[in-house]
Short mmCIF file of C-alpha atoms in Angstrom, two decimals:
data_model
loop_
_atom_site.label_atom_id
_atom_site.label_comp_id
_atom_site.label_asym_id
_atom_site.label_seq_id
_atom_site.Cartn_x
_atom_site.Cartn_y
_atom_site.Cartn_z
CA MET G 182 152.26 5.77 137.52
CA SER G 183 148.80 6.65 137.05
CA ASN G 184 149.08 10.10 138.86
CA LEU G 185 151.93 10.96 136.82
CA SER G 186 150.41 9.85 133.43
CA ILE G 187 147.28 12.03 134.35
CA GLU G 188 149.53 14.88 135.14
CA LYS G 189 151.53 14.61 131.90
CA SER G 190 148.31 14.29 129.83
CA ALA G 191 146.78 17.67 131.37
CA PRO G 192 147.14 20.40 128.83
CA GLU G 193 149.04 23.30 129.91
CA THR G 194 147.41 26.66 130.23
CA SER G 195 148.97 29.46 128.48
CA PRO G 196 148.55 33.04 129.43
CA LEU G 197 146.95 33.83 126.09
CA SER G 198 143.83 31.51 126.99
CA LYS G 199 143.29 33.59 130.18
CA VAL G 200 142.51 36.62 128.09
CA PRO G 201 138.82 37.73 128.28
CA ASP G 202 136.35 37.36 125.39
CA THR G 203 135.83 40.97 124.64
CA MET G 204 133.01 42.27 122.76
CA ALA G 205 135.05 43.41 119.97
CA ALA G 206 136.47 39.92 119.52
CA ARG G 207 132.91 38.43 119.53
CA VAL G 208 131.89 40.98 116.78
CA ARG G 209 134.96 40.13 114.74
CA ARG G 210 133.97 36.39 114.76
CA LYS G 211 130.56 37.05 113.86
CA LEU G 212 131.38 39.49 110.95
CA THR G 213 133.98 36.89 109.63
CA SER G 214 131.81 33.85 109.67
CA ARG G 215 130.31 32.10 106.85
CA VAL G 216 126.83 33.29 107.34
CA ALA G 217 128.14 36.96 107.55
CA SER G 218 130.16 36.44 104.23
CA VAL G 219 126.95 34.83 102.59
CA VAL G 220 124.75 38.05 103.63
CA ALA G 221 127.43 40.33 102.45
CA ILE G 222 127.59 38.76 98.91
CA ILE G 223 123.70 38.97 98.84
CA ILE G 224 123.46 42.41 99.88
CA ALA G 225 126.24 43.27 97.20
CA ILE G 226 124.45 41.50 94.38
CA VAL G 227 121.16 43.15 95.43
CA TRP G 228 122.94 46.68 95.43
CA THR G 229 124.62 46.04 92.26
CA ILE G 230 121.52 45.18 90.07
CA PRO G 231 120.26 48.50 89.59
CA THR G 232 123.50 49.69 88.50
CA PHE G 233 123.85 46.98 86.14
CA GLY G 234 120.42 47.85 84.69
CA LEU G 235 121.43 51.28 84.13
CA PHE G 236 124.71 50.20 82.27
CA VAL G 237 122.61 47.88 80.14
CA SER G 238 119.86 50.61 79.38
CA SER G 239 122.46 53.09 78.49
CA LEU G 240 123.69 50.82 75.54
CA ARG G 241 120.44 49.87 74.35
CA PRO G 242 118.69 51.62 71.27
CA GLU G 243 116.04 54.31 72.18
CA GLU G 244 113.15 52.21 70.79
CA ASP G 245 113.98 49.28 72.80
CA ILE G 246 114.62 51.63 76.03
CA LYS G 247 111.01 53.20 75.63
CA THR G 248 109.25 49.83 74.94
CA THR G 249 110.69 47.18 77.21
CA GLY G 250 112.51 46.78 80.41
CA TRP G 251 116.28 46.50 80.47
CA TRP G 252 115.88 42.71 81.50
CA LYS G 253 114.66 41.98 78.01
CA PHE G 254 117.98 42.65 76.55
CA PHE G 255 118.97 39.05 77.36
CA THR G 256 116.29 37.68 74.96
CA ASN G 257 116.67 40.43 72.36
CA PRO G 258 120.22 41.64 72.70
CA SER G 259 121.17 44.78 70.63
CA LEU G 260 123.83 47.29 71.59
CA THR G 261 124.51 50.88 70.42
CA LEU G 262 126.77 53.77 71.52
CA ASP G 263 124.52 56.48 69.85
CA ASN G 264 123.13 57.33 73.42
CA TYR G 265 126.69 57.93 74.77
CA ASN G 266 127.70 59.99 71.47
CA ASP G 267 124.68 62.05 71.73
CA VAL G 268 124.75 62.73 75.28
CA VAL G 269 128.57 63.79 75.17
CA PHE G 270 129.20 65.26 71.82
CA GLY G 271 125.70 66.16 70.49
CA ASP G 272 124.97 69.50 69.01
CA SER G 273 121.41 69.73 69.30
CA ALA G 274 119.70 71.84 72.11
CA SER G 275 117.96 68.51 73.16
CA SER G 276 121.22 66.76 73.37
CA GLY G 277 123.36 66.38 76.52
CA ARG G 278 126.41 68.05 75.41
CA LEU G 279 127.88 66.94 78.70
CA ALA G 280 131.72 67.08 77.57
CA SER G 281 131.98 70.76 78.89
CA TYR G 282 129.90 70.32 82.08
CA PHE G 283 131.93 67.24 82.78
CA ILE G 284 135.12 69.69 82.91
CA ASN G 285 133.01 72.09 85.01
CA SER G 286 132.47 69.34 87.57
CA LEU G 287 136.19 68.62 87.72
CA THR G 288 136.85 72.17 88.13
CA ILE G 289 134.50 72.61 90.78
CA THR G 290 135.26 69.45 92.90
CA VAL G 291 139.00 69.08 92.87
CA PRO G 292 139.85 72.39 94.22
CA ALA G 293 136.95 72.21 96.68
CA VAL G 294 138.14 69.02 97.84
CA VAL G 295 141.65 70.12 98.21
CA PHE G 296 140.78 73.27 100.16
CA SER G 297 138.28 71.70 102.46
CA VAL G 298 140.39 68.52 103.27
CA SER G 299 143.55 70.61 103.87
CA LEU G 300 141.99 73.26 105.87
CA ALA G 301 139.94 70.63 107.90
CA ALA G 302 143.33 68.73 108.62
CA MET G 303 145.26 71.78 109.82
CA ALA G 304 142.11 72.81 111.95
CA ALA G 305 142.00 69.55 113.60
CA TYR G 306 145.58 69.55 114.37
CA ALA G 307 145.43 72.65 116.07
CA LEU G 308 142.36 71.53 118.23
CA SER G 309 143.88 68.50 118.87
CA TRP G 310 147.45 69.09 119.98
CA LEU G 311 148.01 72.93 120.17
CA ASN G 312 147.17 74.54 123.66
CA PHE G 313 145.33 77.90 123.47
CA ARG G 314 142.58 79.77 125.18
CA GLY G 315 139.08 78.79 124.05
CA ARG G 316 140.38 75.65 122.08
CA ASP G 317 137.50 73.49 123.63
CA TRP G 318 134.72 76.09 122.94
CA ILE G 319 135.96 76.43 119.35
CA PHE G 320 135.60 72.61 118.90
CA ILE G 321 132.19 72.71 120.27
CA GLY G 322 131.37 75.39 117.89
CA VAL G 323 132.49 73.50 114.95
CA PHE G 324 130.64 70.49 116.10
CA THR G 325 127.29 72.27 116.43
CA LEU G 326 127.73 73.75 112.93
CA GLN G 327 126.83 70.38 111.47
CA ILE G 328 123.39 70.68 112.57
CA VAL G 329 122.74 73.83 110.76
CA PRO G 330 120.63 72.94 107.45
CA LEU G 331 122.67 73.77 104.25
CA GLN G 332 119.68 75.24 102.66
CA MET G 333 119.37 78.09 105.49
CA ALA G 334 122.83 79.18 104.70
CA LEU G 335 122.66 79.48 100.91
CA ILE G 336 121.13 82.96 100.62
CA PRO G 337 123.03 84.67 103.31
CA LEU G 338 126.11 83.17 101.82
CA LEU G 339 125.23 84.13 98.32
CA GLN G 340 124.57 87.74 99.19
CA LEU G 341 128.04 87.79 101.10
CA LEU G 342 129.59 86.52 97.87
CA GLY G 343 127.63 88.67 95.65
CA ASP G 344 130.68 90.59 94.73
CA TYR G 345 133.13 87.83 94.12
CA THR G 346 130.93 85.37 92.09
CA LYS G 347 133.17 86.29 88.89
CA TRP G 348 136.46 85.51 90.69
CA GLY G 349 138.32 82.46 89.36
CA GLY G 350 136.53 82.18 86.26
CA GLY G 351 133.19 82.06 88.17
CA PHE G 352 133.95 79.21 90.19
CA PHE G 353 135.38 81.26 93.39
CA ALA G 354 131.65 81.35 94.99
CA VAL G 355 131.02 77.60 94.64
CA TRP G 356 134.66 76.80 95.93
CA PHE G 357 134.08 78.88 98.89
CA ALA G 358 130.50 77.42 99.60
CA HIS G 359 131.78 73.56 99.26
CA THR G 360 134.77 74.50 101.53
CA CYS G 361 132.60 76.04 104.31
CA PHE G 362 129.82 73.40 104.14
CA GLY G 363 132.33 70.59 104.24
CA LEU G 364 134.66 71.85 107.06
CA PRO G 365 132.61 71.17 110.11
CA LEU G 366 132.22 67.26 109.31
CA GLY G 367 135.93 67.13 108.04
CA VAL G 368 137.41 68.83 111.35
CA PHE G 369 135.10 66.63 113.52
CA LEU G 370 136.31 63.43 111.79
CA LEU G 371 139.90 64.23 111.78
CA HIS G 372 139.92 65.55 115.45
CA ASN G 373 138.61 62.38 116.44
CA PHE G 374 141.41 60.49 114.63
CA MET G 375 144.24 62.80 115.60
CA SER G 376 143.39 62.94 119.22
CA GLU G 377 143.91 59.02 119.41
CA LEU G 378 147.69 59.56 118.36
CA PRO G 379 150.25 58.66 120.93
CA LYS G 380 151.20 61.62 122.93
CA ASP G 381 154.88 60.27 123.08
CA LEU G 382 155.34 61.09 119.59
CA PHE G 383 154.74 65.11 119.82
CA GLU G 384 156.84 65.01 123.01
CA ALA G 385 159.70 63.40 120.92
CA ALA G 386 159.29 65.71 118.28
CA ARG G 387 159.27 68.63 120.62
CA VAL G 388 162.57 67.46 122.25
CA ASP G 389 164.25 67.04 118.69
CA GLY G 390 163.43 70.81 118.28
CA ALA G 391 160.35 70.23 115.69
CA GLY G 392 158.00 73.06 115.67
CA PRO G 393 154.31 72.39 115.33
CA ALA G 394 154.34 72.92 111.58
CA MET G 395 157.09 70.42 111.05
CA THR G 396 155.39 68.10 113.31
CA PHE G 397 152.17 68.34 111.58
CA ARG G 398 153.99 67.80 108.17
CA ARG G 399 156.53 65.10 109.06
CA ILE G 400 154.49 63.01 111.83
CA VAL G 401 150.90 63.76 111.62
CA LEU G 402 150.05 63.60 108.01
CA PRO G 403 151.82 60.15 107.36
CA LEU G 404 149.73 58.89 110.35
CA ILE G 405 146.56 60.09 109.24
CA THR G 406 146.72 58.94 105.70
CA PRO G 407 143.78 56.55 105.96
CA ALA G 408 141.67 59.29 107.64
CA LEU G 409 142.37 61.83 104.89
CA ALA G 410 141.53 59.18 102.16
CA SER G 411 138.18 58.56 103.67
CA LEU G 412 137.48 62.13 104.17
CA THR G 413 138.65 62.83 100.65
CA ILE G 414 136.31 60.08 99.14
CA PHE G 415 133.28 61.57 101.27
CA GLN G 416 134.01 65.04 100.19
CA PHE G 417 134.55 64.10 96.48
CA LEU G 418 131.27 62.01 96.29
CA TRP G 419 129.40 64.66 98.03
CA ILE G 420 130.66 67.70 95.91
CA TRP G 421 130.57 65.78 92.75
CA ASN G 422 126.95 64.56 93.08
CA ASP G 423 125.67 68.01 94.42
CA LEU G 424 123.01 69.66 92.63
CA LEU G 425 121.66 72.44 95.11
CA VAL G 426 125.02 74.41 95.63
CA GLY G 427 126.03 74.21 92.06
CA LEU G 428 122.74 75.29 91.05
CA VAL G 429 122.75 78.63 93.41
CA PHE G 430 126.31 79.50 93.10
CA THR G 431 126.84 79.10 89.30
CA SER G 432 125.23 80.65 86.44
CA GLY G 433 125.53 79.54 82.54
CA PRO G 434 127.00 76.50 80.72
CA ASP G 435 130.57 77.87 81.42
CA THR G 436 130.34 77.23 85.06
CA ARG G 437 127.23 74.79 85.60
CA PRO G 438 128.22 71.14 86.92
CA LEU G 439 127.33 68.03 85.65
CA THR G 440 124.45 67.42 87.92
CA VAL G 441 122.60 70.69 86.72
CA ARG G 442 122.77 69.35 83.23
CA LEU G 443 121.44 66.09 83.97
CA ALA G 444 118.40 67.65 85.95
CA GLU G 445 117.67 69.82 82.81
CA LEU G 446 118.07 66.78 80.55
CA ALA G 447 115.06 65.16 82.59
CA GLY G 448 112.93 68.02 81.34
CA THR G 449 109.41 68.48 82.31
CA ARG G 450 107.99 65.71 80.23
CA GLY G 451 110.73 63.24 80.18
CA ASN G 452 110.35 62.56 76.58
CA ASP G 453 114.07 61.95 75.82
CA TRP G 454 114.66 60.18 79.11
CA GLN G 455 116.74 57.54 77.24
CA ARG G 456 119.63 60.00 77.50
CA LEU G 457 119.44 60.09 81.24
CA THR G 458 120.86 56.40 81.47
CA SER G 459 123.88 57.13 79.49
CA GLY G 460 124.27 60.50 81.07
CA ALA G 461 123.96 59.13 84.56
CA PHE G 462 126.45 56.54 83.74
CA VAL G 463 128.97 59.16 82.53
CA SER G 464 128.65 61.06 85.79
CA MET G 465 129.53 58.00 87.76
CA VAL G 466 132.88 57.15 86.01
CA ILE G 467 134.97 59.49 87.99
CA PRO G 468 133.45 58.75 91.41
CA ILE G 469 134.04 55.15 90.78
CA ILE G 470 137.82 55.56 89.81
CA VAL G 471 138.39 57.63 92.79
CA PHE G 472 136.77 55.16 95.30
CA LEU G 473 138.65 52.16 93.68
CA SER G 474 141.97 54.19 93.84
CA LEU G 475 141.53 54.94 97.46
CA GLN G 476 139.54 52.04 98.73
CA ARG G 477 142.38 50.37 100.51
CA PHE G 478 142.86 53.72 102.42
CA PHE G 479 139.19 54.22 103.03
CA VAL G 480 138.97 50.63 104.50
CA ARG G 481 142.00 51.31 106.80
CA GLY G 482 140.35 54.61 107.82
CA LEU G 483 137.15 53.02 108.89
CA LEU G 484 138.92 50.37 110.76
CA ALA G 485 141.45 52.08 112.53
CA GLY G 486 141.03 54.65 115.19
CA GLY G 487 144.66 56.00 115.43
CA VAL G 488 148.06 54.48 116.06
CA LYS G 489 147.93 53.02 119.67
CA GLY G 490 150.95 53.48 121.66
#
């Protein structure tokens, strides 16, 4: 009886309990622990404090901004929208007049993002799943282009596009430059994502009579949506916040982006720097909206390496 009771009380071992404790599982447990959550919250708060201070300063009167720190707002609260009105809709030469520059930044960023992401997706698909001579060497060449400093290519590219700077209302040159500079990283990221897709999907599509174009449109694009969203966010933020390319390839208030005008507002002496706080916050609105809209795809793109078969 005693032996029988001991046998009944012994726990049964399931096959799942024999699964080895992998490094990924250990890292996942550490990142989801309470300590990791507290650390993440602290980092988020510290990271948000400068942005909050910028927002508070943008709403304070000019005299308060120039005489006291933004944290003094809590002891002597006073709010005004004069800074935003002056920066966005002001008519004087020293005011921001950012409304037209805001439109210019949208005109530059949206087409450049569409061109670079679309071409990178098609190139990554060709380099991942189409067999042709020299494919590996082309990918190596694209990868090595990432180490070329952007500054070294500005003048040669400007000389190349000298006769086409007036195309597209003066935006063609900056579109072309941003697309060229964004393609190496985009192709590299999407290639790594696409190469992890199951080979069975492409063989089944080929059996069903689907060509490369239909396979790319019907199968690949839906599966790489997280990666496309991640690349779109990176490209949008990089192009929207760019100063150097916009300064070199555009001229005049009709084509200058928002970042160039913000740099001009700083001036040489910084006497009117109270406008910089509201101007900087105006420039942050669109990137924040884009990031929040694509956040769920962005997280999925970071965590997923592809569809595992």
